[in-house]
Amino acid sequence: MANLLLIEDDPAVAESIIFVLENNNHQATHVSNLEQATHSIHQDNHFDAAIVDVWLSGEDGLSLFQRNEDGSEKTNLPLIVISGGGPGRTLEAVTARADACGAVTVLYKPFSDEDLLGAIAKAIE
Amino acid sequence: MDLVQRQTIQPVADSKITDATLVRARGVAHLIEQVCRFAYEDRRPEALHSVQWSALRYFARANEQVRTVNGLAKYLGVTSAPASRTAASLVKRGLVDVRQSPRDARSNIFTLTEAGVALLEDDPIGKVAHLLAEMCEEDLKRLAAALDNVHAKLLD
């Protein structure tokens, strides 16, 4: 079982992901923006991995995995990126950014339950 | 969406950029261009174009449901017609197999062949990546942040 932080602003997508996670004995904490994500990480440092949507209603999900101004890490959680594309950038560019942030897996929407569970297994191994 | 506001890069006001800094920056920009050109220097007729390499990488790593022409189009940021031509060119070269999607009879799923997997081991970006991997982790993260910042501003 893994303790996962899900950062996703689309309620329908979040609901379907949580359904899959909970039916496979994982524990999920869902937040929909970066402020909530930062709060959750500071409150609970026992997450095993984060599942992050890149486009978060005007916020950049990957910025949580870049550095603070003082060079310190915001978080070093294993990162699973999910994206269906967004304004201004191609999925190829999003993938490059995710790789540069150290993402374990990049899943393109729509993805199967098996794809998600495989990515989680890889992230927590 | 504000993708420009990177916390790792402290921008300098235009009025404070000196001529010397601008010359150095131009040199760096040329070096980036040279690295990109050198990566794709193979000009043999059978060599893949950069967009074909992108498509091959996509079909190698994408989850099955989106290994389609529409998925490739979204990945490359093009319409389905050029994406379809690119996918077909890889099929014709024997680098990618195509089969009907089990979920949607109107859609085809693309998968790398053994030849495609073997060719990807010579991915020109892979060579550059190996050289970058020799940098220390901190330098690599700083370089990533700087290039990401420039890329975001170019897209604005």
Tab-separated table of N, CA and C in Angstrom, chain B residues 10-93:
chain	number	residue	atom	x	y	z
B	10	GLN	N	16.421	34.399	-11.073
B	10	GLN	CA	16.177	35.778	-10.708
B	10	GLN	C	16.432	36.661	-11.930
B	11	PRO	N	15.390	37.198	-12.571
B	11	PRO	CA	15.592	38.004	-13.767
B	11	PRO	C	16.283	39.328	-13.447
B	12	VAL	N	17.091	39.794	-14.410
B	12	VAL	CA	17.766	41.077	-14.272
B	12	VAL	C	16.975	42.097	-15.083
B	13	ALA	N	16.777	43.274	-14.517
B	13	ALA	CA	16.040	44.317	-15.239
B	13	ALA	C	16.781	44.658	-16.533
B	14	ASP	N	16.006	44.919	-17.630
B	14	ASP	CA	16.607	45.216	-18.934
B	14	ASP	C	17.667	46.302	-18.841
B	15	SER	N	17.390	47.319	-18.012
B	15	SER	CA	18.304	48.457	-17.917
B	15	SER	C	19.652	48.076	-17.304
B	16	LYS	N	19.696	46.933	-16.627
B	16	LYS	CA	20.935	46.511	-15.963
B	16	LYS	C	21.726	45.491	-16.788
B	17	ILE	N	21.207	45.101	-17.954
B	17	ILE	CA	21.944	44.149	-18.798
B	17	ILE	C	23.027	44.906	-19.543
B	18	THR	N	24.287	44.544	-19.305
B	18	THR	CA	25.409	45.247	-19.947
B	18	THR	C	25.675	44.651	-21.328
B	19	ASP	N	26.456	45.392	-22.146
B	19	ASP	CA	26.837	44.894	-23.474
B	19	ASP	C	27.624	43.594	-23.350
B	20	ALA	N	28.516	43.561	-22.349
B	20	ALA	CA	29.338	42.361	-22.159
B	20	ALA	C	28.469	41.147	-21.848
B	21	THR	N	27.445	41.352	-21.034
B	21	THR	CA	26.532	40.244	-20.696
B	21	THR	C	25.779	39.781	-21.937
B	22	LEU	N	25.382	40.779	-22.745
B	22	LEU	CA	24.629	40.444	-23.960
B	22	LEU	C	25.485	39.621	-24.929
B	23	VAL	N	26.773	39.984	-25.038
B	23	VAL	CA	27.687	39.241	-25.915
B	23	VAL	C	27.828	37.800	-25.405
B	24	ARG	N	28.006	37.674	-24.083
B	24	ARG	CA	28.134	36.331	-23.497
B	24	ARG	C	26.855	35.518	-23.740
B	25	ALA	N	25.710	36.177	-23.547
B	25	ALA	CA	24.420	35.488	-23.733
B	25	ALA	C	24.249	35.049	-25.188
B	26	ARG	N	24.704	35.896	-26.115
B	26	ARG	CA	24.605	35.530	-27.533
B	26	ARG	C	25.463	34.288	-27.817
B	27	GLY	N	26.631	34.250	-27.193
B	27	GLY	CA	27.496	33.080	-27.338
B	27	GLY	C	26.833	31.819	-26.825
B	28	VAL	N	26.194	31.938	-25.678
B	28	VAL	CA	25.498	30.774	-25.107
B	28	VAL	C	24.369	30.333	-26.047
B	29	ALA	N	23.633	31.310	-26.576
B	29	ALA	CA	22.534	30.987	-27.497
B	29	ALA	C	23.060	30.244	-28.729
B	30	HIS	N	24.217	30.697	-29.246
B	30	HIS	CA	24.817	30.015	-30.403
B	30	HIS	C	25.259	28.604	-30.039
B	31	LEU	N	25.807	28.452	-28.834
B	31	LEU	CA	26.223	27.112	-28.403
B	31	LEU	C	25.036	26.159	-28.340
B	32	ILE	N	23.905	26.665	-27.831
B	32	ILE	CA	22.691	25.833	-27.775
B	32	ILE	C	22.298	25.410	-29.192
B	33	GLU	N	22.367	26.392	-30.119
B	33	GLU	CA	22.020	26.085	-31.501
B	33	GLU	C	22.971	25.031	-32.091
B	34	GLN	N	24.262	25.177	-31.796
B	34	GLN	CA	25.243	24.232	-32.327
B	34	GLN	C	25.013	22.820	-31.780
B	35	VAL	N	24.693	22.737	-30.493
B	35	VAL	CA	24.427	21.427	-29.882
B	35	VAL	C	23.234	20.769	-30.587
B	36	CYS	N	22.165	21.542	-30.807
B	36	CYS	CA	20.967	21.005	-31.455
B	36	CYS	C	21.270	20.561	-32.891
B	37	ARG	N	22.030	21.397	-33.621
B	37	ARG	CA	22.369	21.034	-34.999
B	37	ARG	C	23.220	19.778	-35.040
B	38	PHE	N	24.206	19.723	-34.136
B	38	PHE	CA	25.129	18.592	-34.133
B	38	PHE	C	24.393	17.296	-33.817
B	39	ALA	N	23.391	17.392	-32.938
B	39	ALA	CA	22.635	16.188	-32.557
B	39	ALA	C	21.989	15.542	-33.776
B	40	TYR	N	21.547	16.382	-34.711
B	40	TYR	CA	20.858	15.857	-35.896
B	40	TYR	C	21.720	16.004	-37.150
B	41	GLU	N	22.995	15.777	-37.017
B	41	GLU	CA	23.898	16.010	-38.144
B	41	GLU	C	23.851	14.903	-39.195
B	42	ASP	N	23.253	13.758	-38.863
B	42	ASP	CA	23.204	12.645	-39.804
B	42	ASP	C	22.350	13.048	-41.005
B	43	ARG	N	22.991	13.237	-42.143
B	43	ARG	CA	22.273	13.696	-43.340
B	43	ARG	C	22.084	12.574	-44.370
B	44	ARG	N	22.325	11.319	-43.973
B	44	ARG	CA	22.124	10.226	-44.926
B	44	ARG	C	20.644	10.161	-45.303
B	45	PRO	N	20.360	9.686	-46.530
B	45	PRO	CA	18.953	9.653	-46.973
B	45	PRO	C	18.067	8.858	-46.028
B	46	GLU	N	18.626	7.802	-45.410
B	46	GLU	CA	17.804	6.960	-44.547
B	46	GLU	C	17.676	7.517	-43.123
B	47	ALA	N	18.406	8.602	-42.849
B	47	ALA	CA	18.361	9.174	-41.490
B	47	ALA	C	16.970	9.747	-41.201
B	48	LEU	N	16.542	9.623	-39.956
B	48	LEU	CA	15.240	10.180	-39.560
B	48	LEU	C	15.350	11.690	-39.387
B	49	HIS	N	14.257	12.379	-39.707
B	49	HIS	CA	14.160	13.803	-39.395
B	49	HIS	C	13.850	13.948	-37.895
B	50	SER	N	14.068	15.146	-37.377
B	50	SER	CA	13.853	15.335	-35.935
B	50	SER	C	12.415	15.023	-35.521
B	51	VAL	N	11.438	15.347	-36.378
B	51	VAL	CA	10.044	15.076	-36.012
B	51	VAL	C	9.771	13.566	-35.993
B	52	GLN	N	10.464	12.829	-36.864
B	52	GLN	CA	10.302	11.367	-36.847
B	52	GLN	C	10.918	10.779	-35.573
B	53	TRP	N	12.037	11.342	-35.140
B	53	TRP	CA	12.623	10.918	-33.868
B	53	TRP	C	11.644	11.204	-32.717
B	54	SER	N	11.020	12.381	-32.770
B	54	SER	CA	10.040	12.723	-31.720
B	54	SER	C	8.912	11.707	-31.685
B	55	ALA	N	8.421	11.336	-32.878
B	55	ALA	CA	7.315	10.378	-32.954
B	55	ALA	C	7.755	9.012	-32.439
B	56	LEU	N	8.974	8.614	-32.794
B	56	LEU	CA	9.483	7.312	-32.332
B	56	LEU	C	9.578	7.302	-30.804
B	57	ARG	N	10.080	8.393	-30.242
B	57	ARG	CA	10.164	8.486	-28.771
B	57	ARG	C	8.770	8.412	-28.143
B	58	TYR	N	7.826	9.122	-28.784
B	58	TYR	CA	6.461	9.134	-28.250
B	58	TYR	C	5.870	7.728	-28.239
B	59	PHE	N	5.970	7.025	-29.361
B	59	PHE	CA	5.393	5.682	-29.426
B	59	PHE	C	6.121	4.719	-28.489
B	60	ALA	N	7.357	5.030	-28.151
B	60	ALA	CA	8.117	4.170	-27.231
B	60	ALA	C	7.672	4.358	-25.786
B	61	ARG	N	7.254	5.554	-25.407
B	61	ARG	CA	6.996	5.804	-23.993
B	61	ARG	C	5.529	6.041	-23.647
B	62	ALA	N	4.707	6.340	-24.642
B	62	ALA	CA	3.312	6.687	-24.340
B	62	ALA	C	2.523	5.459	-23.896
B	63	ASN	N	1.569	5.670	-22.968
B	63	ASN	CA	0.672	4.604	-22.568
B	63	ASN	C	-0.205	4.212	-23.760
B	64	GLU	N	-0.632	2.943	-23.784
B	64	GLU	CA	-1.223	2.376	-25.003
B	64	GLU	C	-2.413	3.167	-25.544
B	65	GLN	N	-3.295	3.629	-24.664
B	65	GLN	CA	-4.523	4.275	-25.128
B	65	GLN	C	-4.274	5.497	-26.011
B	66	VAL	N	-3.133	6.127	-25.840
B	66	VAL	CA	-2.879	7.356	-26.612
B	66	VAL	C	-1.785	7.161	-27.669
B	67	ARG	N	-1.396	5.917	-27.906
B	67	ARG	CA	-0.400	5.686	-28.968
B	67	ARG	C	-1.117	5.664	-30.321
B	68	THR	N	-1.788	6.752	-30.610
B	68	THR	CA	-2.610	6.906	-31.804
B	68	THR	C	-2.149	8.143	-32.573
B	69	VAL	N	-2.716	8.330	-33.757
B	69	VAL	CA	-2.392	9.539	-34.530
B	69	VAL	C	-2.812	10.790	-33.754
B	70	ASN	N	-4.003	10.745	-33.151
B	70	ASN	CA	-4.456	11.917	-32.390
B	70	ASN	C	-3.549	12.199	-31.196
B	71	GLY	N	-3.118	11.132	-30.539
B	71	GLY	CA	-2.189	11.303	-29.415
B	71	GLY	C	-0.882	11.907	-29.871
B	72	LEU	N	-0.375	11.417	-30.999
B	72	LEU	CA	0.882	11.959	-31.537
B	72	LEU	C	0.717	13.430	-31.928
B	73	ALA	N	-0.447	13.742	-32.538
B	73	ALA	CA	-0.704	15.132	-32.945
B	73	ALA	C	-0.666	16.060	-31.730
B	74	LYS	N	-1.290	15.624	-30.641
B	74	LYS	CA	-1.305	16.446	-29.425
B	74	LYS	C	0.103	16.584	-28.853
B	75	TYR	N	0.860	15.503	-28.923
B	75	TYR	CA	2.237	15.504	-28.399
B	75	TYR	C	3.111	16.490	-29.182
B	76	LEU	N	2.960	16.461	-30.515
B	76	LEU	CA	3.801	17.314	-31.363
B	76	LEU	C	3.251	18.734	-31.504
B	77	GLY	N	1.961	18.900	-31.169
B	77	GLY	CA	1.338	20.216	-31.346
B	77	GLY	C	1.031	20.517	-32.799
B	78	VAL	N	0.625	19.476	-33.536
B	78	VAL	CA	0.264	19.649	-34.953
B	78	VAL	C	-1.135	19.078	-35.167
B	79	THR	N	-1.651	19.253	-36.396
B	79	THR	CA	-2.959	18.664	-36.707
B	79	THR	C	-2.776	17.179	-37.016
B	80	SER	N	-3.890	16.471	-37.185
B	80	SER	CA	-3.790	15.024	-37.367
B	80	SER	C	-3.177	14.639	-38.712
B	81	ALA	N	-3.303	15.499	-39.736
B	81	ALA	CA	-2.767	15.129	-41.063
B	81	ALA	C	-1.234	14.961	-41.037
B	82	PRO	N	-0.473	15.950	-40.573
B	82	PRO	CA	0.983	15.738	-40.510
B	82	PRO	C	1.380	14.641	-39.515
B	83	ALA	N	0.622	14.495	-38.442
B	83	ALA	CA	0.929	13.426	-37.479
B	83	ALA	C	0.726	12.063	-38.144
B	84	SER	N	-0.324	11.954	-38.936
B	84	SER	CA	-0.614	10.707	-39.644
B	84	SER	C	0.504	10.388	-40.639
B	85	ARG	N	0.977	11.412	-41.347
B	85	ARG	CA	2.070	11.199	-42.317
B	85	ARG	C	3.344	10.748	-41.609
B	86	THR	N	3.630	11.365	-40.473
B	86	THR	CA	4.839	10.993	-39.723
B	86	THR	C	4.744	9.549	-39.230
B	87	ALA	N	3.574	9.181	-38.664
B	87	ALA	CA	3.390	7.810	-38.188
B	87	ALA	C	3.520	6.825	-39.344
B	88	ALA	N	2.910	7.173	-40.496
B	88	ALA	CA	2.965	6.280	-41.665
B	88	ALA	C	4.403	6.101	-42.147
B	89	SER	N	5.205	7.164	-42.054
B	89	SER	CA	6.602	7.064	-42.516
B	89	SER	C	7.396	6.094	-41.629
B	90	LEU	N	7.048	6.037	-40.348
B	90	LEU	CA	7.739	5.107	-39.439
B	90	LEU	C	7.285	3.667	-39.688
B	91	VAL	N	5.988	3.512	-40.024
B	91	VAL	CA	5.474	2.178	-40.357
B	91	VAL	C	6.163	1.679	-41.620
B	92	LYS	N	6.277	2.562	-42.610
B	92	LYS	CA	6.892	2.202	-43.895
B	92	LYS	C	8.344	1.770	-43.716
B	93	ARG	N	9.035	2.367	-42.750
B	93	ARG	CA	10.428	2.010	-42.491
B	93	ARG	C	10.567	0.768	-41.612
